[in-house]
Coordinates of C-alpha atoms in Angstrom, one line a residue:
Chain A
M261 CA 52.9 133.4 79.4
Y262 CA 53.9 134.7 82.8
G263 CA 53.3 133.8 86.5
M264 CA 54.6 133.4 90.0
I265 CA 54.2 130.9 92.8
S266 CA 55.2 131.4 96.4
T267 CA 55.3 129.3 99.6
W268 CA 52.9 130.1 102.4
R269 CA 50.1 132.5 102.9
M270 CA 52.4 135.3 104.0
A271 CA 53.5 135.7 100.3
Y272 CA 50.1 136.9 99.2
E273 CA 50.3 140.7 99.6
G274 CA 53.7 140.8 97.9
V275 CA 52.4 138.6 95.1
V276 CA 49.4 140.9 94.6
N277 CA 51.5 144.0 94.5
Q278 CA 54.3 142.6 92.3
F279 CA 52.0 140.7 89.9
E280 CA 50.9 144.0 88.5
R281 CA 54.5 144.7 87.5
L282 CA 54.9 141.2 86.1
K283 CA 51.8 141.9 83.9
E284 CA 53.5 145.1 82.6
G285 CA 56.5 143.1 81.5
E286 CA 58.8 143.7 84.4
F287 CA 61.9 141.4 84.8
A288 CA 61.3 138.3 86.9
G289 CA 64.3 139.1 89.2
N290 CA 62.9 142.5 90.1
V291 CA 59.4 141.0 90.8
L292 CA 60.9 138.3 92.9
E293 CA 63.1 140.6 95.0
A294 CA 60.4 143.1 95.6
S295 CA 57.8 140.5 96.6
I296 CA 60.2 138.9 99.1
R297 CA 61.3 142.2 100.5
E298 CA 57.6 142.9 101.4
I299 CA 57.6 139.9 103.6
E300 CA 61.0 140.6 105.1
D301 CA 59.9 144.1 105.9
F302 CA 56.6 143.2 107.5
E303 CA 57.3 142.5 111.2
N304 CA 54.2 140.5 111.7
F305 CA 55.4 137.7 109.5
I306 CA 57.6 136.0 112.1
S307 CA 59.8 133.6 110.1
V308 CA 61.4 135.9 107.6
G309 CA 63.5 139.0 107.9
Y310 CA 62.6 141.8 110.3
G311 CA 60.6 140.3 113.3
G312 CA 61.8 136.8 112.4
L313 CA 62.4 134.0 114.9
P314 CA 65.7 134.1 116.7
N315 CA 68.2 131.3 117.4
E316 CA 68.9 129.8 120.8
E317 CA 70.9 132.9 121.8
G318 CA 68.0 135.2 121.0
K319 CA 69.7 136.5 117.8
L320 CA 68.3 136.6 114.4
Q321 CA 70.5 134.9 111.8
L322 CA 69.1 135.1 108.3
D323 CA 69.4 133.0 105.2
A324 CA 68.5 133.9 101.6
A325 CA 69.3 133.1 98.0
Y326 CA 68.6 134.2 94.5
M327 CA 69.0 132.3 91.2
N328 CA 68.5 133.6 87.7
G329 CA 67.6 130.6 85.5
S330 CA 68.6 132.4 82.3
T331 CA 72.1 133.3 83.3
F332 CA 72.7 130.8 86.1
E333 CA 73.8 133.6 88.3
I334 CA 73.4 132.6 92.0
G335 CA 73.9 134.6 95.1
A336 CA 73.4 133.5 98.7
V337 CA 73.8 134.5 102.3
A338 CA 73.5 132.4 105.4
G339 CA 73.7 133.1 109.1
M340 CA 73.7 136.9 108.4
E341 CA 72.8 139.2 111.3
D342 CA 71.4 142.7 111.5
I343 CA 70.6 143.2 107.8
K344 CA 66.9 143.6 107.0
N345 CA 66.8 142.4 103.4
P346 CA 68.9 139.3 102.9
I347 CA 67.2 138.7 99.5
S348 CA 68.7 141.9 98.2
V349 CA 72.1 141.1 99.5
A350 CA 71.9 137.6 97.9
R351 CA 70.8 139.1 94.6
L352 CA 73.7 141.6 94.7
L353 CA 76.2 138.8 95.3
S354 CA 74.8 137.0 92.2
Q355 CA 76.4 139.7 90.1
D356 CA 79.9 138.6 91.1
R357 CA 82.0 135.9 89.5
F358 CA 83.6 134.9 92.8
N359 CA 82.5 135.0 96.4
I360 CA 78.8 134.6 95.6
F361 CA 77.9 132.7 98.8
R362 CA 78.8 134.4 102.0
V363 CA 78.1 133.5 105.6
G364 CA 78.1 135.0 109.1
D365 CA 80.2 138.2 109.7
G366 CA 81.5 138.1 106.1
A367 CA 78.0 138.3 104.7
K368 CA 77.2 141.3 107.0
K369 CA 80.5 142.9 106.1
F370 CA 79.6 142.7 102.4
A371 CA 76.1 144.1 103.0
E372 CA 77.4 147.0 104.9
S373 CA 80.1 147.8 102.3
E374 CA 77.2 148.0 99.8
G375 CA 75.3 150.4 102.0
F376 CA 72.8 148.1 103.8
L377 CA 72.2 149.4 107.3
S378 CA 73.0 147.3 110.3
E379 CA 70.0 147.4 112.6
N380 CA 68.2 145.5 115.3
L381 CA 65.8 143.1 113.7
L382 CA 64.4 141.5 116.8
T383 CA 61.0 142.9 117.7
D384 CA 59.6 142.8 121.2
Y385 CA 57.1 140.2 120.0
S386 CA 59.8 137.9 118.7
K387 CA 61.9 138.4 121.8
N388 CA 58.9 137.4 123.9
K389 CA 58.2 134.3 121.9
W390 CA 61.9 133.4 122.3
E391 CA 61.8 133.9 126.1
E392 CA 58.6 131.8 126.4
R393 CA 60.0 129.0 124.2
L394 CA 63.3 129.0 126.1
K395 CA 61.4 128.5 129.4
K396 CA 59.3 125.7 127.9
V397 CA 62.4 124.0 126.4
E398 CA 64.2 124.2 129.8
N399 CA 61.2 122.6 131.4
E400 CA 61.3 120.0 128.7
E401 CA 57.7 120.7 127.8
L402 CA 58.5 120.7 124.1
T403 CA 61.2 120.3 121.4
P404 CA 62.4 123.7 120.3
Y405 CA 62.3 123.0 116.6
D406 CA 58.9 123.5 115.0
G407 CA 59.0 126.9 113.3
H408 CA 60.6 127.1 109.9
D409 CA 58.4 128.8 107.3
T410 CA 60.7 130.0 104.5
V411 CA 59.3 132.2 101.8
G412 CA 60.3 130.6 98.5
T413 CA 59.2 132.1 95.2
V414 CA 59.5 131.3 91.5
V415 CA 58.7 133.9 88.9
L416 CA 58.3 133.5 85.1
D417 CA 58.3 136.8 83.2
K418 CA 57.0 137.7 79.7
D419 CA 60.6 137.4 78.4
K420 CA 60.8 133.8 79.5
N421 CA 63.2 134.4 82.4
I422 CA 62.7 132.1 85.3
V423 CA 64.0 133.3 88.7
S424 CA 63.9 131.5 92.0
G425 CA 64.6 132.8 95.5
T426 CA 64.3 132.3 99.2
S427 CA 64.4 134.1 102.5
S428 CA 64.2 132.7 106.0
S429 CA 65.1 133.2 109.6
G430 CA 65.5 129.5 109.7
L431 CA 64.6 127.0 112.4
F432 CA 63.2 128.7 115.5
M433 CA 65.7 128.2 118.4
K434 CA 68.3 126.9 116.1
K435 CA 71.9 126.6 117.3
K436 CA 74.2 129.5 116.6
G437 CA 75.4 129.3 113.0
R438 CA 72.9 126.7 111.9
I439 CA 71.8 127.0 108.3
G440 CA 69.0 125.2 106.5
D441 CA 68.3 124.4 102.9
S442 CA 67.1 127.9 102.0
P443 CA 70.5 129.3 100.9
L444 CA 71.7 125.9 99.4
P445 CA 71.5 125.7 95.5
G446 CA 69.5 122.6 94.4
S447 CA 68.1 122.0 97.9
G448 CA 66.2 125.2 98.7
F449 CA 65.9 126.6 95.2
Y450 CA 66.8 126.1 91.6
A451 CA 65.9 127.7 88.3
D452 CA 66.6 126.9 84.6
S453 CA 64.8 129.1 82.2
D454 CA 65.0 126.3 79.6
I455 CA 62.7 124.3 81.9
G456 CA 61.3 125.9 85.1
G457 CA 62.0 126.8 88.7
A458 CA 61.4 125.2 92.1
T459 CA 61.8 126.1 95.8
A460 CA 61.3 124.3 99.1
T461 CA 60.2 124.9 102.6
G462 CA 60.2 122.7 105.7
L463 CA 62.8 120.9 107.7
G464 CA 66.0 122.0 106.0
E465 CA 68.0 119.2 107.5
D466 CA 65.9 116.7 105.5
L467 CA 65.4 118.8 102.4
M468 CA 69.2 119.1 101.9
K469 CA 69.5 115.3 101.9
G470 CA 67.3 115.1 98.8
I471 CA 68.4 118.0 96.7
L472 CA 64.7 118.4 96.0
S473 CA 64.5 121.7 94.1
Y474 CA 67.0 120.6 91.6
E475 CA 65.3 117.2 91.2
V476 CA 61.9 118.8 90.6
V477 CA 63.4 121.1 87.9
R478 CA 65.1 118.1 86.4
R479 CA 61.9 116.1 86.2
M480 CA 60.1 119.0 84.6
G481 CA 62.9 118.9 82.1
M482 CA 62.2 115.2 81.4
G483 CA 58.7 116.3 80.3
L484 CA 56.8 115.8 83.6
S485 CA 54.1 118.3 84.4
P486 CA 55.0 120.6 87.3
M487 CA 52.5 118.8 89.5
D488 CA 53.8 115.3 88.6
A489 CA 57.4 116.5 89.0
A490 CA 56.8 117.9 92.5
Q491 CA 54.6 115.0 93.7
T492 CA 56.9 112.2 92.4
S493 CA 60.1 113.9 93.6
L494 CA 58.8 114.3 97.2
K495 CA 57.2 110.8 97.4
D496 CA 60.3 109.0 96.0
F497 CA 62.5 110.9 98.4
E498 CA 60.3 110.3 101.4
E499 CA 60.3 106.6 100.7
K500 CA 64.1 106.6 100.5
L501 CA 64.5 108.8 103.6
E502 CA 62.2 106.7 105.6
R503 CA 64.1 103.5 104.6
K504 CA 67.6 104.9 105.2
Y505 CA 67.1 107.5 107.9
G506 CA 64.0 106.3 109.6
K507 CA 62.5 109.8 110.0
V508 CA 60.8 112.2 107.6
G509 CA 60.4 115.8 108.5
A510 CA 58.0 118.4 107.1
M511 CA 58.6 119.2 103.5
S512 CA 56.8 121.3 100.9
L513 CA 57.7 122.2 97.3
V514 CA 56.4 124.6 94.8
C515 CA 57.4 124.9 91.1
M516 CA 56.5 126.5 87.8
N517 CA 57.6 125.6 84.3
N518 CA 58.4 127.8 81.4
K519 CA 54.7 127.7 80.2
G520 CA 53.5 129.1 83.5
E521 CA 52.1 125.8 84.6
W522 CA 52.6 125.1 88.3
G523 CA 52.8 122.3 90.8
I524 CA 53.2 121.6 94.5
A525 CA 53.9 118.7 96.9
T526 CA 53.7 118.6 100.6
N527 CA 53.5 116.2 103.5
V528 CA 51.9 118.8 106.0
D529 CA 49.2 121.4 106.0
F530 CA 50.6 123.8 103.5
T531 CA 49.5 127.1 102.0
F532 CA 50.8 128.8 98.9
V533 CA 50.0 131.6 96.5
V534 CA 49.8 131.5 92.7
A535 CA 49.3 134.2 90.0
T536 CA 49.5 133.6 86.3
N537 CA 48.3 135.2 83.1
E538 CA 45.3 132.9 83.4
Q539 CA 44.7 133.4 87.1
E540 CA 44.7 136.4 89.4
P541 CA 46.6 136.0 92.7
T542 CA 45.0 133.1 94.6
I543 CA 45.7 131.6 98.0
Y544 CA 45.5 127.8 98.2
T545 CA 45.5 125.4 101.1
S546 CA 46.8 121.9 100.7
K547 CA 47.4 118.7 102.6
R548 CA 48.0 115.1 102.0
T549 CA 45.1 112.8 102.9
E550 CA 45.6 109.5 104.8
D551 CA 45.6 107.5 101.5
G552 CA 48.5 109.7 100.2
E553 CA 46.5 111.9 97.8
T554 CA 47.2 115.6 97.9
V555 CA 44.1 117.8 98.2
I556 CA 44.5 121.4 97.0
E557 CA 41.7 124.0 97.5
K558 CA 41.3 127.7 97.1
A559 CA 41.4 129.2 100.6
A560 CA 38.0 129.9 102.0
A561 CA 37.1 133.5 102.6
E562 CA 36.7 132.7 106.3
W563 CA 40.1 131.1 106.5
V564 CA 41.7 134.2 104.9
E565 CA 39.9 136.5 107.2
E566 CA 40.9 134.6 110.3
Y567 CA 44.5 134.4 109.2
L568 CA 44.7 138.1 108.6
S569 CA 43.1 138.9 111.9
N570 CA 45.5 136.6 113.7
V571 CA 48.6 138.1 112.0
L572 CA 47.5 141.6 112.7
T573 CA 46.7 140.9 116.3
R574 CA 49.6 138.5 116.7
Q575 CA 47.6 135.5 117.7
E576 CA 48.5 132.0 116.8
Chain B
M148 CA 84.2 94.7 96.7
Y149 CA 85.6 97.8 98.3
G150 CA 87.6 100.9 97.3
M151 CA 88.2 104.6 97.6
I152 CA 88.9 107.5 95.3
S153 CA 90.2 110.9 96.2
T154 CA 90.8 114.2 94.5
W155 CA 94.4 115.4 94.0
R156 CA 97.8 113.9 94.7
M157 CA 97.8 115.2 98.2
A158 CA 95.3 112.4 99.1
Y159 CA 97.9 109.6 98.4
E160 CA 99.5 109.1 101.8
G161 CA 96.2 109.1 103.6
V162 CA 94.7 106.6 101.1
V163 CA 97.7 104.3 101.4
N164 CA 97.4 104.3 105.2
Q165 CA 93.7 104.0 105.4
F166 CA 93.3 101.5 102.6
E167 CA 94.9 98.9 104.9
R168 CA 92.0 99.4 107.3
L169 CA 89.5 99.2 104.5
K170 CA 90.9 95.8 103.5
E171 CA 90.4 94.7 107.1
G172 CA 86.7 95.5 106.9
E173 CA 86.7 98.9 108.6
F174 CA 83.6 101.2 108.2
A175 CA 83.8 103.6 105.3
G176 CA 83.1 106.6 107.5
N177 CA 86.1 105.9 109.7
V178 CA 88.4 105.3 106.7
L179 CA 87.2 108.6 105.0
E180 CA 87.5 110.7 108.2
A181 CA 91.0 109.4 109.0
S182 CA 92.3 109.8 105.4
I183 CA 91.1 113.4 105.2
R184 CA 92.5 114.2 108.7
E185 CA 95.9 113.2 107.5
I186 CA 95.7 115.9 104.8
E187 CA 94.3 118.5 107.2
D188 CA 97.1 117.8 109.7
F189 CA 99.9 118.0 107.2
E190 CA 100.9 121.6 106.9
N191 CA 102.7 121.2 103.6
F192 CA 99.4 120.6 101.8
I193 CA 98.4 124.2 101.5
S194 CA 94.7 124.1 100.5
V195 CA 93.2 122.0 103.3
G196 CA 93.2 122.4 107.1
Y197 CA 96.3 123.4 109.0
G198 CA 98.7 125.4 106.8
G199 CA 95.8 126.1 104.3
L200 CA 95.4 129.2 102.2
P201 CA 93.9 132.2 104.0
N202 CA 91.2 134.6 102.9
E203 CA 91.7 138.3 102.0
E204 CA 92.1 139.2 105.7
G205 CA 94.8 136.6 106.2
K206 CA 92.5 134.3 108.1
L207 CA 91.9 130.7 107.5
Q208 CA 88.2 129.9 107.1
L209 CA 87.6 126.2 106.5
D210 CA 84.8 124.2 104.9
A211 CA 84.1 120.5 105.2
A212 CA 81.3 118.0 104.9
Y213 CA 80.4 114.3 105.5
M214 CA 77.7 112.2 104.1
N215 CA 76.8 108.6 104.9
G216 CA 75.1 107.1 101.8
S217 CA 73.5 104.3 103.9
T218 CA 71.8 106.5 106.4
F219 CA 71.6 109.8 104.6
E220 CA 73.3 111.4 107.6
I221 CA 74.9 114.7 106.5
G222 CA 77.0 117.1 108.5
A223 CA 78.8 120.2 107.3
V224 CA 80.7 123.3 108.5
A225 CA 81.6 126.4 106.5
G226 CA 83.7 129.5 107.2
M227 CA 84.9 127.9 110.5
E228 CA 88.1 129.4 112.0
D229 CA 90.8 128.0 114.3
I230 CA 89.7 124.3 114.3
K231 CA 92.2 121.9 112.8
N232 CA 90.0 119.0 111.7
P233 CA 86.8 120.3 110.1
I234 CA 86.0 116.9 108.6
S235 CA 85.7 115.5 112.1
V236 CA 83.4 118.4 113.2
A237 CA 81.3 117.8 110.1
R238 CA 81.0 114.1 110.8
L239 CA 80.0 114.7 114.4
L240 CA 77.3 117.1 113.2
S241 CA 75.9 114.4 111.0
Q242 CA 74.8 112.5 114.1
D243 CA 72.3 115.2 114.9
R244 CA 68.7 115.4 113.7
F245 CA 68.7 119.2 113.7
N246 CA 71.5 121.9 113.2
I247 CA 73.6 119.6 111.0
F248 CA 75.1 122.5 108.9
R249 CA 76.8 125.3 110.9
V250 CA 78.8 128.2 109.8
G251 CA 81.2 130.8 111.1
D252 CA 81.4 131.4 114.9
G253 CA 78.5 128.9 115.4
A254 CA 80.5 126.1 113.8
K255 CA 83.5 127.0 116.0
K256 CA 81.3 127.2 119.1
F257 CA 80.0 123.7 118.4
A258 CA 83.5 122.3 117.8
E259 CA 84.8 123.8 121.1
S260 CA 81.9 122.5 123.0
E261 CA 82.8 119.0 121.7
G262 CA 86.4 119.4 122.9
F263 CA 88.1 120.5 119.7
L264 CA 90.9 122.9 120.4
S265 CA 91.0 126.5 119.1
E266 CA 94.4 127.1 117.7
N267 CA 96.3 129.2 115.1
L268 CA 96.2 127.3 111.8
L269 CA 98.1 129.8 109.7
T270 CA 101.7 128.7 109.2
D271 CA 104.5 131.1 108.4
Y272 CA 104.6 129.7 104.9
S273 CA 100.9 130.3 104.3
K274 CA 101.2 133.8 105.8
N275 CA 104.1 134.6 103.5
K276 CA 102.2 133.4 100.5
W277 CA 99.3 135.6 101.5
E278 CA 101.5 138.6 101.9
E279 CA 103.1 138.1 98.5
R280 CA 99.7 137.6 96.8
L281 CA 98.3 140.6 98.5
K282 CA 101.1 142.7 97.1
K283 CA 100.7 141.3 93.6
V284 CA 97.0 141.8 93.7
E285 CA 97.4 145.4 94.8
N286 CA 99.8 145.9 91.9
E287 CA 97.2 144.4 89.7
E288 CA 99.7 141.8 88.5
L289 CA 97.2 139.0 88.8
T290 CA 93.7 138.0 89.9
P291 CA 93.7 136.6 93.4
Y292 CA 91.6 133.6 92.7
D293 CA 93.5 130.6 91.4
G294 CA 94.0 128.3 94.4
H295 CA 91.2 126.0 95.3
D296 CA 92.2 122.4 95.7
T297 CA 89.6 120.6 97.8
V298 CA 90.2 117.1 99.0
G299 CA 87.1 115.1 98.2
T300 CA 86.9 111.4 98.9
V301 CA 84.4 108.6 98.3
V302 CA 84.8 105.3 100.1
L303 CA 83.0 102.0 99.6
D304 CA 83.5 99.4 102.4
K305 CA 83.1 95.7 102.5
D306 CA 79.6 96.1 104.1
K307 CA 78.5 98.1 101.0
N308 CA 78.4 101.5 102.8
I309 CA 79.3 104.4 100.6
V310 CA 80.5 107.6 102.3
S311 CA 81.5 110.9 100.7
G312 CA 83.3 113.9 102.3
T313 CA 85.3 117.0 101.6
S314 CA 87.7 119.4 103.3
S315 CA 89.0 122.7 102.0
S316 CA 90.4 126.1 102.9
G317 CA 88.5 127.4 99.9
L318 CA 89.5 129.9 97.3
F319 CA 92.8 131.5 98.1
M320 CA 92.2 135.2 99.0
K321 CA 88.5 134.7 99.1
K322 CA 86.4 137.4 100.7
K323 CA 85.5 137.0 104.4
G324 CA 82.7 134.5 104.8
R325 CA 82.9 133.2 101.3
I326 CA 82.0 129.5 101.0
G327 CA 82.4 127.2 98.0
D328 CA 80.7 124.0 96.9
S329 CA 82.7 121.8 99.3
P330 CA 80.2 121.9 102.2
L331 CA 77.1 122.0 99.9
P332 CA 75.2 118.8 99.6
G333 CA 74.7 117.7 96.0
S334 CA 77.3 120.3 94.7
G335 CA 80.5 119.3 96.5
F336 CA 79.6 115.8 97.5
Y337 CA 76.8 113.2 97.5
A338 CA 76.5 109.6 98.4
D339 CA 73.8 106.9 98.2
S340 CA 74.8 103.4 99.1
D341 CA 72.2 102.0 96.7
I342 CA 74.1 103.6 93.9
G343 CA 77.5 105.2 94.6
G344 CA 79.2 108.5 95.7
A345 CA 80.7 111.5 94.0
T346 CA 82.7 114.6 95.0
A347 CA 83.9 117.7 93.2
T348 CA 86.8 120.1 93.3
G349 CA 87.4 123.3 91.3
L350 CA 85.7 126.7 91.2
G351 CA 82.9 126.3 93.8
E352 CA 81.0 129.2 92.3
D353 CA 80.5 127.3 89.1
L354 CA 80.2 123.8 90.6
M355 CA 77.2 124.9 92.8
K356 CA 75.3 126.1 89.7
G357 CA 75.3 122.5 88.3
I358 CA 74.7 120.4 91.5
L359 CA 77.2 118.1 89.9
S360 CA 77.9 115.5 92.6
Y361 CA 74.2 114.8 92.9
E362 CA 73.9 114.6 89.1
V363 CA 76.8 112.1 88.8
V364 CA 75.3 109.8 91.4
R365 CA 71.9 110.1 89.8
R366 CA 73.3 109.1 86.4
M367 CA 75.1 106.1 87.9
G368 CA 71.7 105.2 89.3
M369 CA 70.3 105.2 85.8
G370 CA 72.8 102.6 84.9
L371 CA 75.7 104.6 83.5
S372 CA 79.2 103.5 84.3
P373 CA 81.0 105.9 86.8
M374 CA 83.2 107.1 84.0
D375 CA 80.3 107.9 81.6
A376 CA 78.3 109.4 84.5
A377 CA 81.1 111.8 85.4
Q378 CA 82.1 112.6 81.8
T379 CA 78.5 113.3 80.5
S380 CA 77.5 115.3 83.7
L381 CA 80.5 117.6 83.3
K382 CA 80.2 118.0 79.5
D383 CA 76.4 118.7 79.6
F384 CA 76.8 121.2 82.4
E385 CA 79.8 123.0 80.7
E386 CA 77.7 123.3 77.5
K387 CA 74.9 124.8 79.5
L388 CA 77.1 127.1 81.6
E389 CA 78.9 128.4 78.5
R390 CA 75.6 129.1 76.8
K391 CA 73.9 130.8 79.8
Y392 CA 76.8 132.3 81.8
G393 CA 79.5 132.7 79.1
K394 CA 82.3 131.5 81.5
V395 CA 83.3 128.1 82.6
G396 CA 85.7 127.7 85.5
A397 CA 87.9 124.7 86.5
M398 CA 85.9 121.7 87.5
S399 CA 86.9 118.1 88.4
L400 CA 84.7 115.2 89.6
V401 CA 85.5 111.8 91.0
C402 CA 83.0 109.0 91.7
M403 CA 82.7 105.4 92.6
N404 CA 79.7 103.0 92.4
N405 CA 78.6 100.2 94.7
K406 CA 80.7 97.7 92.7
G407 CA 83.9 99.6 93.3
E408 CA 84.1 100.9 89.7
W409 CA 85.3 104.5 89.4
G410 CA 85.1 107.4 87.1
I411 CA 86.4 111.0 86.8
A412 CA 85.9 114.0 84.7
T413 CA 87.9 117.2 84.5
N414 CA 88.5 120.3 82.3
V415 CA 92.0 121.0 83.8
D416 CA 95.2 119.2 84.6
F417 CA 93.9 117.0 87.4
T418 CA 95.4 114.4 89.7
F419 CA 93.6 111.8 91.8
V420 CA 94.2 108.7 93.8
V421 CA 92.4 105.3 93.5
A422 CA 92.5 102.1 95.5
T423 CA 90.2 99.1 95.2
N424 CA 90.2 95.4 95.9
E425 CA 91.6 95.0 92.4
Q426 CA 94.1 97.8 92.5
E427 CA 96.6 99.0 95.1
P428 CA 96.7 102.8 95.8
T429 CA 97.6 104.5 92.5
I430 CA 98.2 108.1 91.6
Y431 CA 96.7 109.2 88.2
T432 CA 97.2 112.3 86.2
S433 CA 94.5 113.4 83.8
K434 CA 93.6 116.1 81.4
R435 CA 91.3 116.9 78.5
T436 CA 92.9 117.0 75.1
E437 CA 92.1 119.7 72.5
D438 CA 89.5 117.4 70.8
G439 CA 87.7 116.9 74.1
E440 CA 88.9 113.5 75.0
T441 CA 90.0 112.8 78.6
V442 CA 93.4 111.2 78.9
I443 CA 94.1 109.3 82.2
E444 CA 97.5 107.9 83.0
K445 CA 99.3 106.4 86.0
A446 CA 101.6 109.1 87.3
A447 CA 105.1 108.5 86.2
A448 CA 107.7 107.8 88.9
E449 CA 109.6 111.0 88.0
W450 CA 106.4 113.1 88.4
V451 CA 105.7 111.6 91.8
E452 CA 109.3 112.2 92.9
E453 CA 109.3 115.8 91.8
Y454 CA 106.0 116.4 93.4
L455 CA 107.1 115.0 96.7
S456 CA 110.3 117.0 96.7
N457 CA 108.5 120.2 95.9
V458 CA 106.0 119.7 98.7
L459 CA 108.7 118.8 101.2
T460 CA 110.8 121.8 100.2
R461 CA 107.7 124.0 99.7
Q462 CA 108.5 124.8 96.0
E463 CA 105.8 125.3 93.4

């Protein structure tokens, strides 16, 4: 049994490429890191790594994390500037006993000491989007905060290792130094090879109030199917958040257990990618209907074609 | 019913002072913030706020967080320099919908924009300790990492609000930008007024692998007494961490439920402070015996006297 699940359509190419290595018995950590690096490197995916969405000051500040569910090694970076592959920095930190979570200049200093290059990650396209948004926000035409598509991935390999990881440029137009749930253990990601792994995307400020990735893994550990674990965790938390906080932001979860079974939950239009020993890499679209049911469908060929064309031509 | 519980002896004076306000019906958030500010302000407590322990570069980088269990408002700062009262900055951030967790220069920028003064927080005493440690580490006489006493506090007020918060200068000699569990929701702190609150101190790198504050609150929510929730959460996690990671660092937990009942768990020599409607502020010492039992005793008068004398004369 083996497989992987990833948030958002942007994960597809990386999953397709790395799933071949997973089939050959490659370690889950290597598969996860390589698949996320592909997204970080591709400038046309504008919410992760190179070409990501900048903060209010026009600067990219990146968050990422890595967790090995067999060893409980965790590494994380947050608010890191100028380093192209935060997932690799996070993974490297997971090898340490101390200082495994580093932020800001300290994260960058570590990365540079390990040979990562400092480079400009802001593309002309992202810079233009930032300038446009800045103007609209100044004119009060819209709230700045509506872009936050984190890649989150869970991988189960043939040796039963489960690894979970995330990478994100965070909330578009975020304030300097703002970090979301992506680098936070239990909130943005969690993995326990005895059980399974989970990861989240959406409004980090809400996700971190619910510790949702941990909760999904815990419920799988109680015997719930991945689908039930994700669905009930999200719904129970939404009910509580609505009651206590009065507002519920966008939240999506994906998970996989140690049998390669998967589940998701979302309260928005959400896409994700799955590949397992029983299923070649597949793009799914999902949404919650008005009566609270979650509809999951394989993405139609036309949808995929339109998406690709939009990304390659930078349309929205 | 009302009460508060805090990690470490250093919390005592703040608890004594603020418990009077709690008796009078003051809001838990105000009691918590004021009691932690007293520790941050007192330079002779060397692991929190002013006079705290610096990182490898001789710079204080502070972590803090605040959570209101009635509203699920969370605010957090990490790796923040030059601002004396990180707990107040964290609490202020909890009022926002977005950007509630800020790190590094961004956290400082926010604090300054809100009128917090930028000032040197490194006392001569802390600087000397840092220089001594640096020398010993260079001579390989000891590992740098053995100081990490976070103040973590849970308060239940007469209106049934439960608030949890932390403040810490983090691991002594930590690498630049390193953050621990203290500012991480679910790991260093959690609160849900329907149930209770919890907070942690110890080696953040291990605590964040177990999401222990969330787990303790969750177990109280399943009906466990605070003592059983804390004890079983820590023991179950230690077993798992030993099996998977092969190493278990220092970890201590304190919690209180919505009836004002409290619990703790620790795998080291640990002190804490409790005050409830049934009990005036009391300092306890605790440790785990060789057969795994936790012994909790009121601190002897001689112990308290010696501690005070040591703190005031800066002995260890």
